[in-house]
Amino acid sequence: SKFGGRSHYNGNQDSGTGLQLSALTTPTLLAYNGDFTVECWTYLTGDTEYSFNSIISRTLTGDRPSPVSSSLEIGIYNISGMFRPWCNVYNTSTGGFAPGGNLPISINTWNHIALCRNNNVLRLWVNGALSVTSGTITGTVSIPSATVQIGMTQNRHSFRGYIDDVRVIHGLGLYTAPFAPTAPFPNS
């Protein structure tokens, strides 16, 4: 584990090996009209059947990573043998944003992944370096009534490896410049 606790995911697509946070789900968890941060540490040990390892999602579709209405997903996509971060955010004003990041993700090592919205700009970070940024994304992130899932998306795209220290912050896009992620997240 990265900081003393973690969850293991075996990447089995049919077993639904992710963690569903139905008990913790609120109408606004991962659905927000202001600044936010979603971040965690990942340790990818291999690819999955569908070349997409879901880290955290709240969506009604689980077939493939693509921009769909009412969704927020963060994961790692295998593009021609190179693992890269990927996110799908759909909001009520400007529609979908589904970029693949340009920084590689190393397997068999811990990687910090963060998605932040600050002043209506989304930024996807890998190990403190900016991987991709959006244009202006205004409005509320549109999320369905589905539960938040860690390590899979609607019983598909199960993560293969370890996920540690998942954190969601409403009201603060924590990262706007390169940073050095080195410590566990504080409890406040």
Coordinates of N, CA, C and O in Angstrom, one line a residue, residues 1-149:
S1 N 0.8 -1.2 0.0 CA 0.0 0.0 0.0 C 0.9 1.2 0.0 O 2.0 1.2 0.4
K2 N 0.3 2.3 -0.4 CA 1.1 3.6 -0.5 C 1.2 4.2 0.9 O 2.3 4.6 1.3
F3 N 0.2 4.3 1.7 CA 0.2 4.9 3.0 C -0.4 4.1 4.1 O -0.9 4.6 5.1
G4 N -0.4 2.8 4.0 CA -0.9 1.9 5.1 C -2.2 1.3 4.9 O -2.7 0.5 5.6
G5 N -3.0 1.7 3.8 CA -4.3 1.1 3.5 C -4.5 1.2 2.0 O -4.1 2.1 1.4
R6 N -5.2 0.2 1.5 CA -5.5 0.2 0.0 C -6.5 -0.9 -0.3 O -6.8 -1.7 0.5
S7 N -7.0 -0.8 -1.5 CA -8.0 -1.8 -2.0 C -7.4 -2.5 -3.2 O -6.8 -1.8 -4.1
H8 N -7.5 -3.8 -3.3 CA -6.9 -4.6 -4.4 C -8.1 -4.9 -5.3 O -9.2 -5.3 -4.9
Y9 N -7.8 -4.8 -6.6 CA -8.8 -5.1 -7.7 C -8.2 -6.0 -8.7 O -7.0 -5.8 -9.1
N10 N -8.9 -7.1 -9.0 CA -8.2 -8.1 -9.8 C -8.5 -7.9 -11.3 O -8.0 -8.7 -12.1
G11 N -9.3 -6.9 -11.7 CA -9.5 -6.7 -13.2 C -10.4 -7.6 -13.8 O -10.5 -7.7 -15.1
N12 N -11.1 -8.5 -13.1 CA -12.1 -9.4 -13.7 C -13.3 -8.7 -14.1 O -14.1 -8.2 -13.3
Q13 N -13.6 -8.6 -15.4 CA -14.7 -7.8 -15.9 C -16.0 -8.3 -15.5 O -17.0 -7.5 -15.3
D14 N -16.2 -9.6 -15.4 CA -17.5 -10.1 -15.1 C -17.9 -10.2 -13.6 O -19.0 -10.5 -13.3
S15 N -16.9 -10.1 -12.8 CA -17.2 -10.3 -11.4 C -17.6 -9.0 -10.6 O -18.1 -9.1 -9.5
G16 N -17.5 -7.9 -11.3 CA -17.9 -6.6 -10.6 C -17.1 -6.5 -9.3 O -17.6 -6.3 -8.2
T17 N -15.7 -6.4 -9.5 CA -14.9 -6.5 -8.3 C -14.6 -5.1 -7.7 O -13.8 -4.9 -6.9
G18 N -15.3 -4.1 -8.2 CA -15.1 -2.7 -7.7 C -15.8 -2.5 -6.3 O -16.5 -3.4 -5.8
L19 N -15.7 -1.4 -5.8 CA -16.3 -1.0 -4.6 C -17.4 0.0 -4.8 O -17.2 1.1 -5.4
Q20 N -18.6 -0.3 -4.5 CA -19.8 0.6 -4.7 C -20.0 1.4 -3.4 O -20.1 0.8 -2.3
L21 N -20.1 2.7 -3.5 CA -20.3 3.5 -2.4 C -21.7 4.0 -2.2 O -22.0 5.1 -2.0
S22 N -22.6 3.0 -2.3 CA -24.0 3.4 -2.2 C -24.4 4.0 -0.9 O -25.2 4.9 -0.8
A23 N -23.8 3.5 0.2 CA -24.1 4.0 1.5 C -23.6 5.4 1.7 O -24.1 6.2 2.5
L24 N -22.6 5.8 0.9 CA -22.0 7.2 1.0 C -22.5 8.1 -0.1 O -22.2 9.3 -0.1
T25 N -23.3 7.6 -1.0 CA -23.7 8.4 -2.2 C -24.7 9.4 -1.7 O -25.7 9.1 -1.1
T26 N -24.5 10.6 -2.1 CA -25.4 11.7 -1.9 C -25.7 12.3 -3.3 O -25.0 12.0 -4.2
P27 N -26.8 13.0 -3.5 CA -27.1 13.6 -4.8 C -26.0 14.4 -5.4 O -25.9 14.6 -6.6
T28 N -25.1 15.0 -4.5 CA -24.1 15.9 -5.0 C -22.7 15.2 -5.1 O -21.7 15.9 -5.5
L29 N -22.5 14.0 -4.6 CA -21.2 13.4 -4.7 C -20.8 13.2 -6.1 O -21.5 12.5 -6.9
L30 N -19.7 13.8 -6.5 CA -19.2 13.9 -7.9 C -20.1 14.6 -8.8 O -20.0 14.6 -10.0
A31 N -21.1 15.4 -8.3 CA -22.0 16.3 -9.1 C -21.9 17.6 -8.4 O -22.4 17.8 -7.3
Y32 N -21.3 18.6 -9.1 CA -21.1 19.9 -8.4 C -21.0 21.0 -9.5 O -20.6 20.7 -10.6
N33 N -21.5 22.2 -9.1 CA -21.5 23.3 -10.1 C -20.3 24.2 -9.9 O -20.3 25.3 -10.5
G34 N -19.4 23.9 -9.0 CA -18.3 24.8 -8.7 C -17.0 24.1 -8.9 O -16.9 23.1 -9.6
D35 N -16.0 24.6 -8.2 CA -14.7 24.0 -8.3 C -14.7 22.7 -7.5 O -15.5 22.5 -6.5
F36 N -13.9 21.7 -7.9 CA -13.8 20.4 -7.2 C -12.5 19.8 -7.5 O -11.8 20.1 -8.5
T37 N -12.1 18.8 -6.7 CA -11.0 17.9 -6.9 C -11.4 16.5 -6.6 O -12.0 16.2 -5.6
V38 N -11.0 15.6 -7.5 CA -11.1 14.1 -7.3 C -9.7 13.6 -7.5 O -9.1 13.8 -8.6
E39 N -9.2 12.9 -6.5 CA -7.8 12.4 -6.6 C -7.6 11.1 -5.8 O -8.4 10.8 -5.0
C40 N -6.5 10.4 -6.2 CA -6.2 9.1 -5.5 C -4.8 8.7 -6.0 O -4.2 9.3 -6.9
W41 N -4.3 7.6 -5.4 CA -3.1 7.0 -5.8 C -3.5 5.6 -6.4 O -4.4 4.9 -5.9
T42 N -2.8 5.3 -7.5 CA -3.1 4.0 -8.2 C -1.8 3.2 -8.4 O -0.7 3.8 -8.6
Y43 N -1.9 1.9 -8.4 CA -0.8 1.0 -8.7 C -1.4 0.0 -9.7 O -2.0 -1.0 -9.3
L44 N -1.2 0.3 -11.0 CA -1.7 -0.6 -12.0 C -0.7 -1.7 -12.3 O 0.5 -1.5 -12.4
T45 N -1.3 -3.0 -12.2 CA -0.4 -4.2 -12.4 C -0.6 -4.8 -13.8 O 0.2 -5.7 -14.1
G46 N -1.5 -4.4 -14.5 CA -1.7 -4.9 -15.9 C -3.0 -4.4 -16.5 O -3.7 -3.6 -15.9
D47 N -3.2 -4.8 -17.7 CA -4.3 -4.3 -18.5 C -5.5 -5.2 -18.3 O -5.4 -6.3 -17.7
T48 N -6.7 -4.7 -18.7 CA -7.9 -5.5 -18.6 C -8.4 -5.8 -20.0 O -7.9 -5.4 -21.0
E49 N -9.4 -6.7 -20.0 CA -9.9 -7.2 -21.3 C -10.3 -6.0 -22.3 O -10.2 -6.2 -23.5
Y50 N -10.8 -4.9 -21.7 CA -11.3 -3.9 -22.6 C -10.3 -2.7 -22.7 O -10.7 -1.6 -23.2
S51 N -9.1 -2.8 -22.2 CA -8.1 -1.8 -22.3 C -8.4 -0.5 -21.6 O -7.9 0.6 -21.8
F52 N -9.4 -0.6 -20.6 CA -9.7 0.6 -19.8 C -9.8 0.2 -18.3 O -10.6 -0.7 -18.0
N53 N -9.0 0.8 -17.5 CA -9.1 0.5 -16.0 C -9.8 1.7 -15.4 O -9.2 2.8 -15.3
S54 N -11.0 1.5 -14.9 CA -11.7 2.5 -14.2 C -11.2 2.7 -12.8 O -11.1 1.8 -12.0
I55 N -11.0 4.0 -12.4 CA -10.5 4.3 -11.1 C -11.7 4.7 -10.2 O -12.0 4.1 -9.2
I56 N -12.5 5.7 -10.7 CA -13.7 6.2 -10.0 C -14.7 6.6 -11.0 O -14.4 7.2 -12.0
S57 N -16.0 6.2 -10.8 CA -17.0 6.6 -11.8 C -18.3 6.7 -11.1 O -18.6 6.2 -10.1
R58 N -19.2 7.5 -11.8 CA -20.6 7.6 -11.5 C -21.3 7.8 -12.8 O -21.4 8.9 -13.3
T59 N -21.7 6.7 -13.4 CA -22.3 6.7 -14.8 C -23.3 5.6 -14.9 O -23.2 4.6 -14.2
L60 N -24.1 5.7 -15.9 CA -25.1 4.6 -16.2 C -24.6 3.7 -17.2 O -25.2 2.6 -17.5
T61 N -23.5 4.0 -17.9 CA -23.0 3.2 -19.0 C -21.7 2.6 -18.5 O -20.9 3.2 -17.8
G62 N -21.5 1.3 -18.9 CA -20.2 0.7 -18.6 C -19.6 0.0 -19.7 O -18.7 -0.8 -19.6
D63 N -20.0 0.3 -21.0 CA -19.5 -0.4 -22.1 C -18.2 0.0 -22.6 O -17.4 -0.8 -23.0
R64 N -17.9 1.3 -22.6 CA -16.6 1.8 -23.1 C -16.4 3.2 -22.6 O -17.4 3.9 -22.3
P65 N -15.2 3.6 -22.5 CA -14.9 5.0 -22.1 C -15.3 5.9 -23.3 O -14.6 5.9 -24.3
S66 N -16.3 6.7 -23.2 CA -16.7 7.7 -24.2 C -17.5 8.8 -23.5 O -18.1 8.5 -22.5
P67 N -17.6 9.9 -24.2 CA -18.4 11.0 -23.6 C -19.9 10.6 -23.6 O -20.4 10.4 -24.7
V68 N -20.5 10.5 -22.5 CA -22.0 10.2 -22.4 C -22.6 11.3 -21.5 O -22.0 11.8 -20.6
S69 N -23.9 11.5 -21.7 CA -24.5 12.5 -20.8 C -24.6 11.9 -19.5 O -24.8 10.7 -19.3
S70 N -24.6 12.7 -18.5 CA -24.7 12.3 -17.1 C -23.6 11.3 -16.7 O -23.8 10.1 -16.5
S71 N -22.4 11.8 -16.5 CA -21.3 10.9 -16.1 C -20.1 11.7 -15.6 O -19.8 12.8 -16.0
L72 N -19.3 11.1 -14.8 CA -18.0 11.5 -14.4 C -17.2 10.2 -14.2 O -17.6 9.3 -13.4
E73 N -16.1 10.1 -15.0 CA -15.3 8.9 -14.9 C -13.8 9.3 -14.9 O -13.5 10.2 -15.7
I74 N -13.0 8.6 -14.2 CA -11.6 8.8 -14.3 C -11.0 7.4 -14.4 O -11.3 6.5 -13.6
G75 N -10.0 7.2 -15.3 CA -9.4 5.9 -15.4 C -8.1 6.0 -16.2 O -7.6 7.0 -16.4
I76 N -7.6 4.8 -16.5 CA -6.4 4.6 -17.3 C -6.7 3.8 -18.5 O -7.2 2.7 -18.4
Y77 N -6.4 4.3 -19.7 CA -6.7 3.8 -21.0 C -5.4 3.2 -21.6 O -4.4 3.9 -21.6
N78 N -5.4 2.0 -22.2 CA -4.3 1.5 -22.9 C -4.5 1.9 -24.4 O -5.3 1.4 -25.1
I79 N -3.6 2.8 -24.8 CA -3.6 3.3 -26.2 C -2.4 2.8 -26.9 O -1.3 3.3 -26.6
S80 N -2.5 1.8 -27.8 CA -1.3 1.3 -28.5 C -0.2 0.9 -27.6 O 1.0 1.1 -27.8
G81 N -0.5 0.2 -26.5 CA 0.5 -0.3 -25.6 C 1.0 0.7 -24.6 O 1.9 0.4 -23.7
M82 N 0.5 2.0 -24.6 CA 0.9 3.0 -23.7 C -0.3 3.3 -22.7 O -1.4 3.7 -23.2
F83 N -0.1 3.2 -21.4 CA -1.1 3.5 -20.5 C -1.1 5.0 -20.2 O -0.1 5.6 -19.9
R84 N -2.3 5.6 -20.4 CA -2.5 7.1 -20.2 C -3.7 7.4 -19.4 O -4.7 6.6 -19.4
P85 N -3.7 8.5 -18.7 CA -4.9 8.9 -17.9 C -6.0 9.3 -18.8 O -5.8 9.7 -20.0
W86 N -7.3 9.1 -18.4 CA -8.4 9.5 -19.2 C -9.6 9.9 -18.2 O -9.7 9.4 -17.1
C87 N -10.4 10.9 -18.7 CA -11.5 11.3 -17.9 C -12.7 11.6 -18.8 O -12.5 11.9 -20.0
N88 N -13.9 11.5 -18.3 CA -15.1 11.8 -19.0 C -15.9 12.6 -18.0 O -16.3 12.1 -16.9
V89 N -16.2 13.9 -18.4 CA -17.0 14.8 -17.5 C -18.1 15.3 -18.4 O -17.8 15.8 -19.5
Y90 N -19.3 15.2 -18.0 CA -20.4 15.8 -18.7 C -21.1 16.8 -17.8 O -21.4 16.5 -16.7
N91 N -21.3 18.0 -18.4 CA -22.0 19.0 -17.6 C -23.2 19.6 -18.3 O -23.3 19.4 -19.5
T92 N -24.0 20.3 -17.6 CA -25.3 20.7 -18.1 C -25.2 21.8 -19.1 O -26.1 22.0 -19.9
S93 N -24.1 22.6 -19.1 CA -24.0 23.8 -20.0 C -23.3 23.5 -21.3 O -23.7 23.8 -22.4
T94 N -22.1 22.9 -21.2 CA -21.3 22.7 -22.4 C -21.1 21.3 -22.9 O -20.3 21.1 -23.8
G95 N -21.8 20.4 -22.3 CA -21.7 19.0 -22.8 C -20.5 18.2 -22.3 O -20.0 18.5 -21.2
G96 N -20.0 17.3 -23.1 CA -19.0 16.3 -22.6 C -17.6 16.8 -22.9 O -17.3 17.6 -23.8
F97 N -16.7 16.3 -22.0 CA -15.3 16.5 -22.1 C -14.7 15.2 -21.8 O -14.8 14.7 -20.7
A98 N -14.0 14.6 -22.8 CA -13.5 13.2 -22.6 C -12.1 13.1 -23.3 O -11.9 12.5 -24.3
P99 N -11.1 13.7 -22.6 CA -9.8 13.7 -23.2 C -8.9 12.5 -22.7 O -9.1 12.1 -21.5
G100 N -8.0 12.1 -23.5 CA -7.0 11.2 -23.0 C -5.8 12.1 -22.6 O -5.5 13.0 -23.4
G101 N -5.2 11.9 -21.5 CA -4.0 12.7 -21.2 C -2.8 12.3 -22.0 O -2.7 11.2 -22.6
N102 N -1.8 13.2 -22.0 CA -0.7 12.9 -22.8 C 0.5 12.4 -22.0 O 1.6 12.1 -22.6
L103 N 0.4 12.2 -20.7 CA 1.5 11.7 -19.9 C 1.3 10.2 -19.7 O 0.2 9.8 -19.4
P104 N 2.3 9.4 -19.8 CA 2.2 8.0 -19.6 C 2.1 7.6 -18.1 O 2.5 8.4 -17.2
I105 N 1.4 6.5 -17.9 CA 1.2 6.0 -16.5 C 2.1 4.7 -16.5 O 2.0 3.8 -17.3
S106 N 3.0 4.7 -15.5 CA 3.9 3.5 -15.3 C 3.1 2.4 -14.6 O 2.4 2.7 -13.7
I107 N 3.3 1.2 -15.1 CA 2.7 0.1 -14.3 C 3.7 -0.4 -13.3 O 4.9 -0.1 -13.3
N108 N 3.1 -1.1 -12.3 CA 3.9 -1.7 -11.2 C 4.6 -0.6 -10.4 O 5.7 -0.8 -9.9
T109 N 4.0 0.6 -10.3 CA 4.5 1.7 -9.4 C 3.4 2.5 -9.0 O 2.3 2.6 -9.7
W110 N 3.5 3.3 -7.9 CA 2.4 4.1 -7.5 C 2.4 5.4 -8.3 O 3.4 6.0 -8.6
N111 N 1.2 5.8 -8.8 CA 0.9 7.0 -9.5 C -0.2 7.8 -8.9 O -1.2 7.3 -8.5
H112 N 0.0 9.1 -8.8 CA -1.0 10.0 -8.2 C -1.8 10.6 -9.4 O -1.2 11.1 -10.4
I113 N -3.1 10.4 -9.4 CA -4.0 10.9 -10.4 C -5.0 12.0 -9.8 O -5.5 11.7 -8.7
A114 N -5.1 13.1 -10.4 CA -6.1 14.1 -9.9 C -6.8 14.8 -11.0 O -6.2 15.1 -12.1
L115 N -8.1 15.0 -10.8 CA -8.9 15.8 -11.8 C -9.4 17.0 -11.0 O -10.1 16.8 -9.9
C116 N -9.2 18.2 -11.5 CA -9.6 19.4 -10.7 C -10.4 20.3 -11.7 O -10.0 20.5 -12.9
R117 N -11.4 21.0 -11.2 CA -12.0 22.1 -11.9 C -11.8 23.3 -11.0 O -12.1 23.4 -9.9
N118 N -11.1 24.3 -11.7 CA -10.9 25.6 -11.0 C -11.2 26.7 -12.0 O -10.7 26.7 -13.1
N119 N -12.1 27.6 -11.5 CA -12.6 28.7 -12.4 C -13.1 28.2 -13.8 O -12.7 28.7 -14.8
N120 N -13.8 27.0 -13.8 CA -14.4 26.5 -15.0 C -13.4 25.9 -16.0 O -13.8 25.7 -17.1
V121 N -12.2 25.6 -15.5 CA -11.3 24.8 -16.3 C -10.9 23.5 -15.7 O -10.6 23.5 -14.5
L122 N -11.0 22.4 -16.4 CA -10.7 21.1 -15.9 C -9.2 20.8 -16.2 O -8.7 21.1 -17.3
R123 N -8.5 20.2 -15.2 CA -7.1 19.8 -15.4 C -7.0 18.4 -14.9 O -7.4 18.1 -13.8
L124 N -6.3 17.6 -15.7 CA -6.1 16.2 -15.3 C -4.6 16.1 -15.1 O -3.7 16.4 -15.9
W125 N -4.2 15.7 -13.8 CA -2.8 15.6 -13.4 C -2.3 14.2 -13.2 O -3.1 13.4 -12.7
V126 N -1.1 14.0 -13.5 CA -0.4 12.7 -13.2 C 0.9 13.0 -12.5 O 1.8 13.7 -13.0
N127 N 1.0 12.5 -11.3 CA 2.2 12.7 -10.4 C 2.6 14.1 -10.3 O 3.8 14.5 -10.3
G128 N 1.6 15.0 -10.3 CA 1.9 16.4 -10.1 C 2.1 17.2 -11.4 O 2.3 18.4 -11.3
A129 N 2.2 16.5 -12.5 CA 2.4 17.2 -13.8 C 1.1 17.3 -14.6 O 0.3 16.3 -14.6
L130 N 0.8 18.4 -15.3 CA -0.4 18.6 -16.0 C -0.4 17.6 -17.2 O 0.5 17.7 -18.1
S131 N -1.4 16.8 -17.4 CA -1.5 15.9 -18.5 C -2.4 16.4 -19.6 O -2.1 16.2 -20.7
V132 N -3.5 17.1 -19.2 CA -4.4 17.6 -20.2 C -5.3 18.7 -19.5 O -5.5 18.6 -18.3
T133 N -5.7 19.7 -20.3 CA -6.6 20.7 -19.7 C -7.7 21.0 -20.7 O -7.6 20.7 -21.9
S134 N -8.8 21.4 -20.2 CA -10.0 21.7 -21.0 C -10.1 23.2 -21.4 O -9.4 24.0 -20.8
G135 N -11.0 23.5 -22.3 CA -11.4 24.9 -22.4 C -12.4 25.2 -21.3 O -12.4 24.5 -20.2
T136 N -13.2 26.2 -21.4 CA -14.1 26.6 -20.4 C -15.2 25.5 -20.2 O -15.9 25.1 -21.2
I137 N -15.4 25.0 -19.0 CA -16.5 24.0 -18.7 C -17.3 24.7 -17.6 O -16.9 24.6 -16.4
T138 N -18.5 25.2 -17.9 CA -19.3 25.9 -17.0 C -20.5 25.0 -16.6 O -20.7 23.9 -17.3
G139 N -21.3 25.3 -15.6 CA -22.5 24.6 -15.3 C -22.2 23.4 -14.3 O -21.1 23.2 -13.9
T140 N -23.2 22.7 -14.0 CA -23.2 21.6 -13.0 C -22.7 20.3 -13.7 O -23.3 20.0 -14.8
V141 N -21.8 19.6 -13.1 CA -21.5 18.3 -13.7 C -22.8 17.4 -13.5 O -23.3 17.3 -12.4
S142 N -23.2 16.8 -14.6 CA -24.5 16.1 -14.6 C -24.3 14.7 -14.3 O -23.6 14.0 -15.1
I143 N -24.8 14.2 -13.2 CA -24.6 12.9 -12.7 C -25.9 12.1 -12.6 O -26.9 12.6 -12.1
P144 N -25.9 10.8 -13.0 CA -27.2 10.1 -12.9 C -27.4 9.6 -11.4 O -26.5 9.8 -10.6
S145 N -28.4 8.9 -11.2 CA -28.8 8.3 -9.9 C -27.9 7.1 -9.6 O -28.1 6.5 -8.5
A146 N -27.0 6.7 -10.4 CA -26.2 5.6 -10.2 C -25.3 5.8 -9.0 O -25.0 6.9 -8.6
T147 N -24.8 4.7 -8.4 CA -23.9 4.8 -7.2 C -22.5 5.2 -7.7 O -22.1 4.9 -8.8
V148 N -21.7 5.8 -6.8 CA -20.3 6.0 -7.1 C -19.6 4.7 -7.0 O -19.8 3.9 -6.1
Q149 N -18.7 4.4 -7.9 CA -18.0 3.1 -7.9 C -16.5 3.4 -8.0 O -16.0 4.2 -8.8

